[in-house]
PDB file of C-alpha atoms in Angstrom:
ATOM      1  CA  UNK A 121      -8.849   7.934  -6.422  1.00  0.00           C
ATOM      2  CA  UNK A 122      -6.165   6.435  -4.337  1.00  0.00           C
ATOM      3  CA  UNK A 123      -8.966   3.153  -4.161  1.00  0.00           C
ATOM      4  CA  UNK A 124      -9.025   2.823  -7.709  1.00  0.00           C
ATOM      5  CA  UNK A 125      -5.146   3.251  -8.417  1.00  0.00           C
ATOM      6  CA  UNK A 126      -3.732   0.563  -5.779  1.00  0.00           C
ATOM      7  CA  UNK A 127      -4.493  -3.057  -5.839  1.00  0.00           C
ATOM      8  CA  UNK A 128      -3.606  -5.281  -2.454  1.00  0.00           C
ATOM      9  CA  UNK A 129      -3.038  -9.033  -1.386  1.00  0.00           C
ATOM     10  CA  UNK A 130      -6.748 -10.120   0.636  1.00  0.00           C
ATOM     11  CA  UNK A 131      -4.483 -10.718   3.797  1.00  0.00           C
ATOM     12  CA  UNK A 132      -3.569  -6.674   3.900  1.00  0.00           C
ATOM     13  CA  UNK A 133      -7.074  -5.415   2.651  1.00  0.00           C
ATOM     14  CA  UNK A 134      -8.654  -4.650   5.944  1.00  0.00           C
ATOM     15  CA  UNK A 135      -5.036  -3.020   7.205  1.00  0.00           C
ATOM     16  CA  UNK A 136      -4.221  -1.059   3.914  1.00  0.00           C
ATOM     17  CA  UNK A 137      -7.850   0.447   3.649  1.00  0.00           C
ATOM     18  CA  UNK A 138      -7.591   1.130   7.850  1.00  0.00           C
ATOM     19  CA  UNK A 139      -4.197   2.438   7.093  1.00  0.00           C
ATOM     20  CA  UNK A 140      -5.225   4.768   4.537  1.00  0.00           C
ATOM     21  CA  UNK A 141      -8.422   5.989   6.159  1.00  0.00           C
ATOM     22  CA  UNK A 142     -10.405   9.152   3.928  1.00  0.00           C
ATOM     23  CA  UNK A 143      -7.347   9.096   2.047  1.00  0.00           C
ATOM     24  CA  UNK A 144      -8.457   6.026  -0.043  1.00  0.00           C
ATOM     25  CA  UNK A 145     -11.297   8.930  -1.873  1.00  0.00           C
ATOM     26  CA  UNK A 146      -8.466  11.532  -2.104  1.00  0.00           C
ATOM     27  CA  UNK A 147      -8.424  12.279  -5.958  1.00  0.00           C
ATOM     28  CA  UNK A 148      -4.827  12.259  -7.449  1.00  0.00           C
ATOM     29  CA  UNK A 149      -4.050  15.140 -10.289  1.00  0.00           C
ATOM     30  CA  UNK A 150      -0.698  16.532 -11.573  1.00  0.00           C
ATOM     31  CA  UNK A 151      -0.483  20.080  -9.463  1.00  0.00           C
ATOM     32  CA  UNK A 152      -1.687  22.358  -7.588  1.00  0.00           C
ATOM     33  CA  UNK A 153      -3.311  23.874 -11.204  1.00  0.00           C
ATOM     34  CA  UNK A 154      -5.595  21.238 -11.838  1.00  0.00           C
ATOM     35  CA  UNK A 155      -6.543  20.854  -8.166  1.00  0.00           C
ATOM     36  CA  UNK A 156      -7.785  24.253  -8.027  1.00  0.00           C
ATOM     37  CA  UNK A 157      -9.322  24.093 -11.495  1.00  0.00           C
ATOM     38  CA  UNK A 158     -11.548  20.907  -9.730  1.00  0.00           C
ATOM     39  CA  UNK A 159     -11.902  22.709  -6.667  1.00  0.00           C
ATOM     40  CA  UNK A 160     -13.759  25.797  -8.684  1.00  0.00           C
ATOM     41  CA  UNK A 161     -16.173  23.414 -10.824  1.00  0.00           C
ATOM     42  CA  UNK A 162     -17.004  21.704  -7.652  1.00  0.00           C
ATOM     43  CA  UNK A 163     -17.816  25.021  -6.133  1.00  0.00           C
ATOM     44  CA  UNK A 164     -19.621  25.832  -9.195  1.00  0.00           C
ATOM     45  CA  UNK A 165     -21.609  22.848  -9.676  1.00  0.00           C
ATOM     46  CA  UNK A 166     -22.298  22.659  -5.838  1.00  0.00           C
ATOM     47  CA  UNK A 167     -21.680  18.908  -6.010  1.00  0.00           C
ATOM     48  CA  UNK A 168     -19.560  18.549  -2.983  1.00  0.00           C
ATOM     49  CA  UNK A 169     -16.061  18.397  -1.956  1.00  0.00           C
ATOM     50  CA  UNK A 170     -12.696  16.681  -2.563  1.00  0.00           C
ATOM     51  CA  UNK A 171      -9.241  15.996  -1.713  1.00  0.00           C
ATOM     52  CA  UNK A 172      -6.957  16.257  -4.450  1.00  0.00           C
ATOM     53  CA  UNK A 173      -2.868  15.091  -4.038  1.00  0.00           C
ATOM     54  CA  UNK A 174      -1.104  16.980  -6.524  1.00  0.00           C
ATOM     55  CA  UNK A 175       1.946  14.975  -7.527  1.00  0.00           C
ATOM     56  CA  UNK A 176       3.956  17.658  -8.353  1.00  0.00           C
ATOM     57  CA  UNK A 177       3.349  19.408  -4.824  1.00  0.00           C
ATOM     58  CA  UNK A 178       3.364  16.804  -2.157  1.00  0.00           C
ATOM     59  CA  UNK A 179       6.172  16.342   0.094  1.00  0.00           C
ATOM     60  CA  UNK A 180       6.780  12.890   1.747  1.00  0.00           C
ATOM     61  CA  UNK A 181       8.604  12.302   5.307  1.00  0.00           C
ATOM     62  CA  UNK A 182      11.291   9.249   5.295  1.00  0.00           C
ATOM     63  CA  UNK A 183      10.798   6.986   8.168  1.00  0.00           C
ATOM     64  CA  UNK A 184      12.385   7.248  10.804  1.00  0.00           C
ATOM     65  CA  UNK A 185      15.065   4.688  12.569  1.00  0.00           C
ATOM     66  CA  UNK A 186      12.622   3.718  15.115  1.00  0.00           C
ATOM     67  CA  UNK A 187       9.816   3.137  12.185  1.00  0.00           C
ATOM     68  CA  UNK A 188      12.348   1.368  10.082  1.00  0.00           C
ATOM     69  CA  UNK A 189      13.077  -1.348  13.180  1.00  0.00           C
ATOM     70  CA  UNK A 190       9.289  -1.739  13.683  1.00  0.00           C
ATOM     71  CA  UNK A 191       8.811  -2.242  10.105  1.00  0.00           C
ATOM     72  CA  UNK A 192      11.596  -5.017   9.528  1.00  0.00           C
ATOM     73  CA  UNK A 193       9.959  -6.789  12.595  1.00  0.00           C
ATOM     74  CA  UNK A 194       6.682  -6.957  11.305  1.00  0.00           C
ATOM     75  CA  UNK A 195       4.766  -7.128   7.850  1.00  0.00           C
ATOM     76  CA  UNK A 196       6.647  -4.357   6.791  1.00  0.00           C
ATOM     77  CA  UNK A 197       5.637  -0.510   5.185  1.00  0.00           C
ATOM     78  CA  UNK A 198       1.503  -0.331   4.389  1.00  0.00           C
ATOM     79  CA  UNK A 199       3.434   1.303   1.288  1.00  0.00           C
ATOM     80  CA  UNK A 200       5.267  -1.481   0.403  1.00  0.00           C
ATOM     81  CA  UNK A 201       1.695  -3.801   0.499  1.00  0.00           C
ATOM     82  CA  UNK A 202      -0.156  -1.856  -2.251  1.00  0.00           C
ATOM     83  CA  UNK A 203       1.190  -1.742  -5.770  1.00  0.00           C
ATOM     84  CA  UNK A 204       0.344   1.220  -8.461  1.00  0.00           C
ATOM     85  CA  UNK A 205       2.192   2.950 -11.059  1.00  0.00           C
ATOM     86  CA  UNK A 206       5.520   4.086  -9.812  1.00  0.00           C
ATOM     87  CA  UNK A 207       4.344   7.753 -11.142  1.00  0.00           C
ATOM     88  CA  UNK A 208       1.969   7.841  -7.944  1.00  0.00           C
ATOM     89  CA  UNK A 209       4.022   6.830  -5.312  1.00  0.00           C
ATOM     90  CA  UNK A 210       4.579  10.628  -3.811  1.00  0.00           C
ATOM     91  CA  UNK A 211       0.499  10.470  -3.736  1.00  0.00           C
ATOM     92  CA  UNK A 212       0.146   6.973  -2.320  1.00  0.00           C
ATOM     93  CA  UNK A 213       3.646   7.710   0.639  1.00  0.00           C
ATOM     94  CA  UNK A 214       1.439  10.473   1.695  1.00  0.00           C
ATOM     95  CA  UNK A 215      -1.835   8.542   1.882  1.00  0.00           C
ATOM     96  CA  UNK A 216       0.058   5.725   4.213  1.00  0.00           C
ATOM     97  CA  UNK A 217       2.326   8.241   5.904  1.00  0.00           C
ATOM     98  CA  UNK A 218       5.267   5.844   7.325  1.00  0.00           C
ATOM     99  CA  UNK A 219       2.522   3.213   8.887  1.00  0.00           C
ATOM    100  CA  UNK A 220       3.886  -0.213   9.572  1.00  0.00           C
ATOM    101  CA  UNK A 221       1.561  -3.162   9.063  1.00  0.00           C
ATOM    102  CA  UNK A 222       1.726  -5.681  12.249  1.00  0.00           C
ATOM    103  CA  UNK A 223       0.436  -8.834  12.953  1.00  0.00           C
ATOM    104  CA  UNK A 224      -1.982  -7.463  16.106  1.00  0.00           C
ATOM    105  CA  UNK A 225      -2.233  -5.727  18.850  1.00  0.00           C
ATOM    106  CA  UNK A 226      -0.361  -7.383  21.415  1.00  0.00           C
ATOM    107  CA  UNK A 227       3.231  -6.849  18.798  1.00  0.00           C
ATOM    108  CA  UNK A 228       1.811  -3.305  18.459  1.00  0.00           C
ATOM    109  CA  UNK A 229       2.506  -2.534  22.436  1.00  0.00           C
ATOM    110  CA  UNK A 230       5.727  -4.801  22.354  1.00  0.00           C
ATOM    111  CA  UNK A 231       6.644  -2.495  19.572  1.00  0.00           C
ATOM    112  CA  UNK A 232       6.131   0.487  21.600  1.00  0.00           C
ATOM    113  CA  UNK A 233       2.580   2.513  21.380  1.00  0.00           C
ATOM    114  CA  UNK A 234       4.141   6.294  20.469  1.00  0.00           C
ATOM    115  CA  UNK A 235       7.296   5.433  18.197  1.00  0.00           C
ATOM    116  CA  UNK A 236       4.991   4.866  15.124  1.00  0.00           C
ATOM    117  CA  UNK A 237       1.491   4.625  13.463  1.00  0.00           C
ATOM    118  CA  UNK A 238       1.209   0.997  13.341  1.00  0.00           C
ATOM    119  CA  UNK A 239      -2.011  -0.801  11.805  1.00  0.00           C
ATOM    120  CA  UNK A 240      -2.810  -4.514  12.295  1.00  0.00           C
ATOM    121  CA  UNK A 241      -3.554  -6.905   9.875  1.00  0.00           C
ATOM    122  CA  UNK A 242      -6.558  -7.214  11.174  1.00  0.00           C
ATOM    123  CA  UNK A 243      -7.282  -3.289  11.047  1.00  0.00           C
ATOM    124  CA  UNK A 244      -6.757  -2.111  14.948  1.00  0.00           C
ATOM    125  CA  UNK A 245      -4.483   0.951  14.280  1.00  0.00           C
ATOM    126  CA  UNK A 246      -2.042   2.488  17.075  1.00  0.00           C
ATOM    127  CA  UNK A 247      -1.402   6.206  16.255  1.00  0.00           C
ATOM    128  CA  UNK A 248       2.039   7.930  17.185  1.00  0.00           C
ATOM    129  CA  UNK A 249      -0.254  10.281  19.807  1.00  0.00           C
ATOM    130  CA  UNK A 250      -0.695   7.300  21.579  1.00  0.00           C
ATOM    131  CA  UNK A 251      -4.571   7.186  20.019  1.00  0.00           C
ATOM    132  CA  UNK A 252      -5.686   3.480  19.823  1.00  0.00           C
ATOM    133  CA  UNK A 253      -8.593   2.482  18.016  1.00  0.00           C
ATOM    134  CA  UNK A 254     -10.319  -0.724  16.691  1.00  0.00           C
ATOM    135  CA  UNK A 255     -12.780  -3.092  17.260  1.00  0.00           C
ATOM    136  CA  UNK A 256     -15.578  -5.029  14.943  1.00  0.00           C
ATOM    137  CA  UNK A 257     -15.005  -3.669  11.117  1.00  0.00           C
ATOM    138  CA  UNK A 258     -17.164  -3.861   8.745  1.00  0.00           C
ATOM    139  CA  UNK A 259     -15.662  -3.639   5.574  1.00  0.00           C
ATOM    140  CA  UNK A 260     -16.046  -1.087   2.714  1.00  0.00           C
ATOM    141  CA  UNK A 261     -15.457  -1.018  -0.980  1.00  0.00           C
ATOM    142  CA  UNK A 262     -11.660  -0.448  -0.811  1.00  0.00           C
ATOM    143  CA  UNK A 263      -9.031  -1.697  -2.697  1.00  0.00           C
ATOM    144  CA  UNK A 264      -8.734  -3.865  -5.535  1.00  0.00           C
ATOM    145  CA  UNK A 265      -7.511  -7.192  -4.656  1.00  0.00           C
ATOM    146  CA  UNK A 266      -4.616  -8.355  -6.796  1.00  0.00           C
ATOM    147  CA  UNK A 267      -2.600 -11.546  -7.622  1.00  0.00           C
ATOM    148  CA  UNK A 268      -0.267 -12.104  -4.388  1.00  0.00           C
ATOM    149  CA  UNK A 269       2.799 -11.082  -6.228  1.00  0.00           C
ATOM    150  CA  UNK A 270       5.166 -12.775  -3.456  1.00  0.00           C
ATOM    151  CA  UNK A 271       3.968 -16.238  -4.631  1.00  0.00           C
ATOM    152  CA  UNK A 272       3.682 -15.333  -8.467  1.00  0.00           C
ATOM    153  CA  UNK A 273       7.730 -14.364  -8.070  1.00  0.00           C
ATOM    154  CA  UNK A 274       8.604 -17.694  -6.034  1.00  0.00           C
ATOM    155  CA  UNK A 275       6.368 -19.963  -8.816  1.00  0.00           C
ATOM    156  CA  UNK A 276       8.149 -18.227 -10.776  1.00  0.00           C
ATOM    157  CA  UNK A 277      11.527 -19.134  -9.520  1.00  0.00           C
ATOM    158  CA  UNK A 278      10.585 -22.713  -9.068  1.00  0.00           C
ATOM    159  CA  UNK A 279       9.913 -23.369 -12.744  1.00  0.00           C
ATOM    160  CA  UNK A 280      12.988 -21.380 -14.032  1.00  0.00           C
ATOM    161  CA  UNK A 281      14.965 -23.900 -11.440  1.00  0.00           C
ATOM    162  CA  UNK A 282      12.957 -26.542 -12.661  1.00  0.00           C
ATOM    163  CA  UNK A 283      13.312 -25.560 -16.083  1.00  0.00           C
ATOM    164  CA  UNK A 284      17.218 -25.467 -15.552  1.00  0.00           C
ATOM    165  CA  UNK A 285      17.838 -28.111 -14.208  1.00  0.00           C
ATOM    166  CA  UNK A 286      15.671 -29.743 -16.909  1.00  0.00           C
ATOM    167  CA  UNK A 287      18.080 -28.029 -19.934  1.00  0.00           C
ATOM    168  CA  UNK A 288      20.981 -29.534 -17.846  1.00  0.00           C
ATOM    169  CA  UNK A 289      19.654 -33.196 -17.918  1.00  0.00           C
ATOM    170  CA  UNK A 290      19.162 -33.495 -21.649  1.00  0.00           C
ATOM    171  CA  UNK A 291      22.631 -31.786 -22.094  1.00  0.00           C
ATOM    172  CA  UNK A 292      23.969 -34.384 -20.263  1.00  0.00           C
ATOM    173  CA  UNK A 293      21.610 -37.216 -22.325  1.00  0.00           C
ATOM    174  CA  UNK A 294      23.291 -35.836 -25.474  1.00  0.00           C
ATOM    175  CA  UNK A 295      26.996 -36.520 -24.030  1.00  0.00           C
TER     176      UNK A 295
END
């Protein structure tokens, strides 16, 4: 399932799994094929029902200008806050649609209820319709949380600086 491929920073949990909604339980296979090959043994079996997201069918919008603004004001794409294999990203851009994660409510309206789906970090989500919904949330089992992959890269940075400048001091030891 979407849940099980992505892994998030704590900070976006609540927003991502708000963001993605039923979609988190949508089952990702290659095509339409093997979606319809599940679809029969579920009918079969009478065990229930599924989404599936064939990667080979799905079609993904590109955000628009006005989704593109909000975004670089704010926390950025909900797709750009989960990471997965790069082979699933048609499955996981249609899961998120073009939502833009932003700090709260209050930036939501400034941003402009109606130009995009907008979800706040602390999981109040703004649909384009003009919907609003959120409140008290209780969590579920969502995604996995991961290593926050900002800070890894700018430890990382640090100590190759570090390191560096380091290499440069005993260069200039040996002159």
């Amino acid at each position: 399932t979407i849940g099980e491929l992505g892994r998030v920073e704590k900070k976006y949990s609540r927003a991502l799994e708000v963001a993605a909604g039923r979609g988190m339980y949508s089952v990702v296979v290659e095509d339409d094929g093997v979606a319809e090959e599940c679809i029969k043994y579920l009918k079969a079996e009478r065990i229930g029902r599924a989404t599936f997201l064939p990667l080979k069918n799905l079609r993904v919008e590109p955000p628009s200008s006005a989704e593109r603004e909000l975004a670089s004001g704010g926390h950025g794409f909900a797709l750009e806050l989960v990471r997965f294999e790069k082979r699933f990203e048609k499955a996981f851009a249609r899961v998120f649609r073009n939502t833009v994660v932003v700090e709260d409510i209050a930036t939501a309206r400034k941003g402009g209820v109606g130009k995009a789906r907008m979800v706040t970090v602390d999981g109040d989500l703004v649909e384009p319709s003009g919907i609003m919904s959120g409140g008290f949330y209780q969590g579920r089992e969502g995604f996995k949380e991961g290593p926050d992959e900002r800070k890894l890269e700018e430890e990382m940075g640090r100590l190759r600086r570090e390191r560096e400048d380091l290499l440069r001091q005993e260069e200039e030891a040996k002159k």
